[in-house]
Amino acid sequence: MREQEYVRSLFAQEDEVLKSIAPGLDERGMPQISVPPEVGKTLYLLAGLSGAKRVLEIGALGGYSTIWLARALPADGQVISLELKEEHAAFARENVAKAGLADRVTIMVGDATESLAKLVESQEKFDFFFLDADKPNYPHYLEQAIALASPGAVIAADNLFQNGRIFDESYQGPSPVTIRRFNRQLAEDPRLESIILTIGDGLGVCRVKK
């Protein structure tokens, strides 16, 4: 798409660390499902504009979005990223270290539902959230994010267009069915003010009402 390429060329240039992640995923047989550069830059701007100091990311993969988010934070900011697979977490840590951000990023390995329950139990609070993991669990992740949110926190969620599948009711798999319901919740939940940005595969952005 010419608009996408135009935006990327002007506003979302990648440095060498970010450029190296896609080939690194290929070499390790990991999926190429990192956010595109323009979504990374949008996350960076949203985190910066919101004044976030503590970020919770669900789904690290190779650390691509983790790096964009960590770069938006002040020197004493922190990103906690939840990742199911140790091999993904190890690659993400490697990339975060290359970017000089190891002191700002902690990657927790294990089932995100269990990790979130521990964070809720310990009464942690976060200013910014990024959901980019298994889509059937998005409604649960949203509830946990709201429970962990500081007043006015921002919640972003990726892949809300499901590569166009949400627009075709013949797609009745777990992901498009759940995301149709999730998008309706974003629109109607009285605790949130929300929109879906038409970049990438659909980026949901919500503010938790104070």
Tab-separated table of C-alpha atoms in Angstrom:
chain	number	residue	atom	x	y	z
A	1	MET	CA	0.000	0.000	0.000
A	2	ARG	CA	1.494	3.335	-0.983
A	3	GLU	CA	0.148	5.147	2.097
A	4	GLN	CA	1.716	2.547	4.389
A	5	GLU	CA	5.092	2.741	2.675
A	6	TYR	CA	4.954	6.539	2.681
A	7	VAL	CA	4.284	6.651	6.427
A	8	ARG	CA	6.993	4.098	7.149
A	9	SER	CA	9.583	5.940	5.109
A	10	LEU	CA	8.924	9.270	6.804
A	11	PHE	CA	7.926	8.408	10.355
A	12	ALA	CA	8.881	4.842	11.310
A	13	GLN	CA	12.462	4.206	10.285
A	14	GLU	CA	14.028	1.203	11.996
A	15	ASP	CA	17.527	1.180	13.443
A	16	GLU	CA	19.859	-1.804	13.049
A	17	VAL	CA	18.547	-3.585	16.146
A	18	LEU	CA	14.935	-3.420	14.984
A	19	LYS	CA	15.897	-4.397	11.425
A	20	SER	CA	17.722	-7.480	12.719
A	21	ILE	CA	14.702	-8.973	14.513
A	22	ALA	CA	12.800	-10.270	11.452
A	23	PRO	CA	15.784	-12.206	10.018
A	24	GLY	CA	16.553	-13.425	13.540
A	25	LEU	CA	13.034	-14.833	13.831
A	26	ASP	CA	13.494	-16.619	10.496
A	27	GLU	CA	16.800	-18.138	11.596
A	28	ARG	CA	15.155	-19.533	14.732
A	29	GLY	CA	11.993	-20.799	13.005
A	30	MET	CA	9.824	-18.364	14.942
A	31	PRO	CA	6.686	-16.759	13.491
A	32	GLN	CA	6.885	-13.413	11.680
A	33	ILE	CA	4.149	-11.753	13.706
A	34	SER	CA	5.889	-8.692	15.132
A	35	VAL	CA	3.980	-5.437	14.749
A	36	PRO	CA	4.881	-3.421	11.620
A	37	PRO	CA	7.089	-0.338	12.056
A	38	GLU	CA	4.224	2.162	11.925
A	39	VAL	CA	2.445	0.347	14.760
A	40	GLY	CA	5.683	0.280	16.752
A	41	LYS	CA	6.062	4.029	16.290
A	42	THR	CA	2.423	4.563	17.282
A	43	LEU	CA	2.944	2.583	20.485
A	44	TYR	CA	6.062	4.649	21.176
A	45	LEU	CA	4.119	7.884	20.739
A	46	LEU	CA	1.107	6.734	22.767
A	47	ALA	CA	3.291	5.593	25.665
A	48	GLY	CA	5.232	8.856	25.571
A	49	LEU	CA	2.186	11.087	25.236
A	50	SER	CA	0.453	9.322	28.119
A	51	GLY	CA	3.451	9.936	30.376
A	52	ALA	CA	3.703	6.238	31.153
A	53	LYS	CA	6.375	4.990	33.537
A	54	ARG	CA	5.194	1.399	33.965
A	55	VAL	CA	4.174	-0.658	30.931
A	56	LEU	CA	2.749	-4.181	30.804
A	57	GLU	CA	3.048	-6.030	27.512
A	58	ILE	CA	1.365	-9.376	26.858
A	59	GLY	CA	3.303	-11.195	24.145
A	60	ALA	CA	7.011	-10.445	23.679
A	61	LEU	CA	8.051	-12.729	20.779
A	62	GLY	CA	11.402	-11.226	19.629
A	63	GLY	CA	11.089	-8.015	21.617
A	64	TYR	CA	10.255	-5.759	18.655
A	65	SER	CA	7.339	-3.902	20.258
A	66	THR	CA	9.065	-4.191	23.641
A	67	ILE	CA	11.930	-2.059	22.339
A	68	TRP	CA	9.611	0.596	20.883
A	69	LEU	CA	7.760	0.800	24.215
A	70	ALA	CA	10.888	0.866	26.392
A	71	ARG	CA	12.367	3.666	24.302
A	72	ALA	CA	9.333	5.827	25.104
A	73	LEU	CA	9.886	5.642	28.852
A	74	PRO	CA	11.947	7.848	31.154
A	75	ALA	CA	15.229	6.457	32.485
A	76	ASP	CA	13.482	5.042	35.568
A	77	GLY	CA	10.597	3.532	33.551
A	78	GLN	CA	9.883	-0.179	33.364
A	79	VAL	CA	8.363	-2.586	30.855
A	80	ILE	CA	7.183	-5.968	32.114
A	81	SER	CA	6.562	-8.297	29.178
A	82	LEU	CA	4.736	-11.603	29.559
A	83	GLU	CA	5.863	-14.379	27.199
A	84	LEU	CA	4.728	-17.989	27.095
A	85	LYS	CA	7.814	-19.553	25.499
A	86	GLU	CA	11.323	-19.442	26.930
A	87	GLU	CA	12.944	-19.507	23.469
A	88	HIS	CA	11.008	-16.378	22.494
A	89	ALA	CA	11.867	-14.707	25.783
A	90	ALA	CA	15.571	-15.500	25.340
A	91	PHE	CA	15.618	-13.911	21.873
A	92	ALA	CA	13.673	-10.900	23.146
A	93	ARG	CA	16.152	-10.410	25.999
A	94	GLU	CA	19.024	-10.600	23.504
A	95	ASN	CA	17.475	-7.872	21.356
A	96	VAL	CA	16.538	-5.684	24.317
A	97	ALA	CA	20.148	-5.897	25.524
A	98	LYS	CA	21.450	-4.959	22.053
A	99	ALA	CA	19.208	-1.901	22.205
A	100	GLY	CA	20.741	-0.909	25.544
A	101	LEU	CA	17.443	-1.300	27.381
A	102	ALA	CA	18.031	-4.329	29.604
A	103	ASP	CA	17.672	-2.191	32.732
A	104	ARG	CA	14.169	-1.087	31.692
A	105	VAL	CA	12.732	-4.463	30.639
A	106	THR	CA	11.725	-7.567	32.600
A	107	ILE	CA	10.372	-10.578	30.723
A	108	MET	CA	8.225	-13.017	32.710
A	109	VAL	CA	8.002	-16.485	31.173
A	110	GLY	CA	4.899	-18.629	31.577
A	111	ASP	CA	1.165	-18.636	31.020
A	112	ALA	CA	0.020	-15.005	30.853
A	113	THR	CA	-3.169	-15.753	32.770
A	114	GLU	CA	-1.139	-17.026	35.722
A	115	SER	CA	1.347	-14.144	35.512
A	116	LEU	CA	-1.494	-11.616	35.428
A	117	ALA	CA	-3.138	-13.227	38.455
A	118	LYS	CA	0.131	-12.835	40.385
A	119	LEU	CA	0.409	-9.173	39.385
A	120	VAL	CA	-3.196	-8.515	40.463
A	121	GLU	CA	-2.609	-10.328	43.756
A	122	SER	CA	0.436	-8.180	44.475
A	123	GLN	CA	-1.614	-5.054	43.610
A	124	GLU	CA	0.728	-3.871	40.871
A	125	LYS	CA	-0.330	-0.836	38.831
A	126	PHE	CA	0.573	0.120	35.262
A	127	ASP	CA	0.106	3.209	33.111
A	128	PHE	CA	0.151	1.531	29.679
A	129	PHE	CA	-0.735	-1.920	28.371
A	130	PHE	CA	-0.150	-3.648	25.046
A	131	LEU	CA	-2.097	-6.819	24.244
A	132	ASP	CA	-0.523	-8.851	21.454
A	133	ALA	CA	-0.869	-12.515	22.374
A	134	ASP	CA	-3.418	-15.318	21.864
A	135	LYS	CA	-6.605	-13.706	20.615
A	136	PRO	CA	-9.173	-16.007	22.311
A	137	ASN	CA	-7.903	-14.722	25.666
A	138	TYR	CA	-8.177	-11.009	24.774
A	139	PRO	CA	-11.397	-10.461	26.797
A	140	HIS	CA	-9.722	-11.955	29.876
A	141	TYR	CA	-6.548	-9.938	29.306
A	142	LEU	CA	-8.628	-6.777	29.019
A	143	GLU	CA	-10.337	-7.412	32.354
A	144	GLN	CA	-7.003	-8.042	34.024
A	145	ALA	CA	-5.527	-4.914	32.445
A	146	ILE	CA	-8.389	-2.803	33.783
A	147	ALA	CA	-7.822	-4.323	37.241
A	148	LEU	CA	-4.125	-3.404	37.019
A	149	ALA	CA	-4.652	0.042	35.499
A	150	SER	CA	-3.720	3.298	37.118
A	151	PRO	CA	-6.424	5.986	36.648
A	152	GLY	CA	-6.357	7.175	33.037
A	153	ALA	CA	-4.129	4.311	31.866
A	154	VAL	CA	-3.972	3.476	28.154
A	155	ILE	CA	-4.635	-0.013	26.802
A	156	ALA	CA	-3.599	-0.859	23.232
A	157	ALA	CA	-4.497	-4.140	21.493
A	158	ASP	CA	-3.227	-5.428	18.144
A	159	ASN	CA	-4.764	-7.496	15.317
A	160	LEU	CA	-8.332	-6.295	15.757
A	161	PHE	CA	-9.092	-6.713	12.048
A	162	GLN	CA	-7.811	-10.302	11.943
A	163	ASN	CA	-6.489	-9.791	8.413
A	164	GLY	CA	-10.026	-8.933	7.330
A	165	ARG	CA	-11.680	-12.004	8.833
A	166	ILE	CA	-13.808	-10.026	11.289
A	167	PHE	CA	-15.695	-8.512	8.328
A	168	ASP	CA	-16.756	-11.911	6.940
A	169	GLU	CA	-19.154	-13.856	9.165
A	170	SER	CA	-18.223	-17.090	7.394
A	171	TYR	CA	-15.043	-17.045	9.490
A	172	GLN	CA	-16.182	-18.682	12.710
A	173	GLY	CA	-12.838	-19.716	14.197
A	174	PRO	CA	-12.016	-18.874	17.829
A	175	SER	CA	-9.917	-15.800	16.988
A	176	PRO	CA	-12.273	-13.864	14.657
A	177	VAL	CA	-15.323	-14.767	16.762
A	178	THR	CA	-13.624	-13.578	19.958
A	179	ILE	CA	-12.227	-10.419	18.379
A	180	ARG	CA	-15.649	-9.415	16.988
A	181	ARG	CA	-16.973	-9.652	20.549
A	182	PHE	CA	-13.888	-7.916	21.944
A	183	ASN	CA	-14.241	-4.982	19.549
A	184	ARG	CA	-17.887	-4.591	20.547
A	185	GLN	CA	-16.818	-4.559	24.188
A	186	LEU	CA	-14.262	-1.812	23.507
A	187	ALA	CA	-17.018	0.262	21.920
A	188	GLU	CA	-19.578	-0.270	24.687
A	189	ASP	CA	-17.702	-0.792	27.970
A	190	PRO	CA	-18.572	2.195	30.217
A	191	ARG	CA	-15.166	1.974	31.918
A	192	LEU	CA	-13.345	2.763	28.656
A	193	GLU	CA	-13.032	5.417	25.974
A	194	SER	CA	-11.892	3.607	22.830
A	195	ILE	CA	-11.154	3.662	19.116
A	196	ILE	CA	-9.622	1.305	16.564
A	197	LEU	CA	-6.885	2.894	14.484
A	198	THR	CA	-6.802	1.622	10.908
A	199	ILE	CA	-3.061	0.969	10.855
A	200	GLY	CA	-1.398	-2.401	10.640
A	201	ASP	CA	-4.005	-5.087	11.319
A	202	GLY	CA	-6.176	-2.762	13.399
A	203	LEU	CA	-4.817	-1.233	16.613
A	204	GLY	CA	-7.296	-0.706	19.421
A	205	VAL	CA	-6.567	2.196	21.766
A	206	CYS	CA	-8.496	2.690	25.012
A	207	ARG	CA	-8.280	5.007	27.968
A	208	VAL	CA	-9.424	3.689	31.330
A	209	LYS	CA	-11.709	6.332	32.788
A	210	LYS	CA	-10.514	7.923	36.013
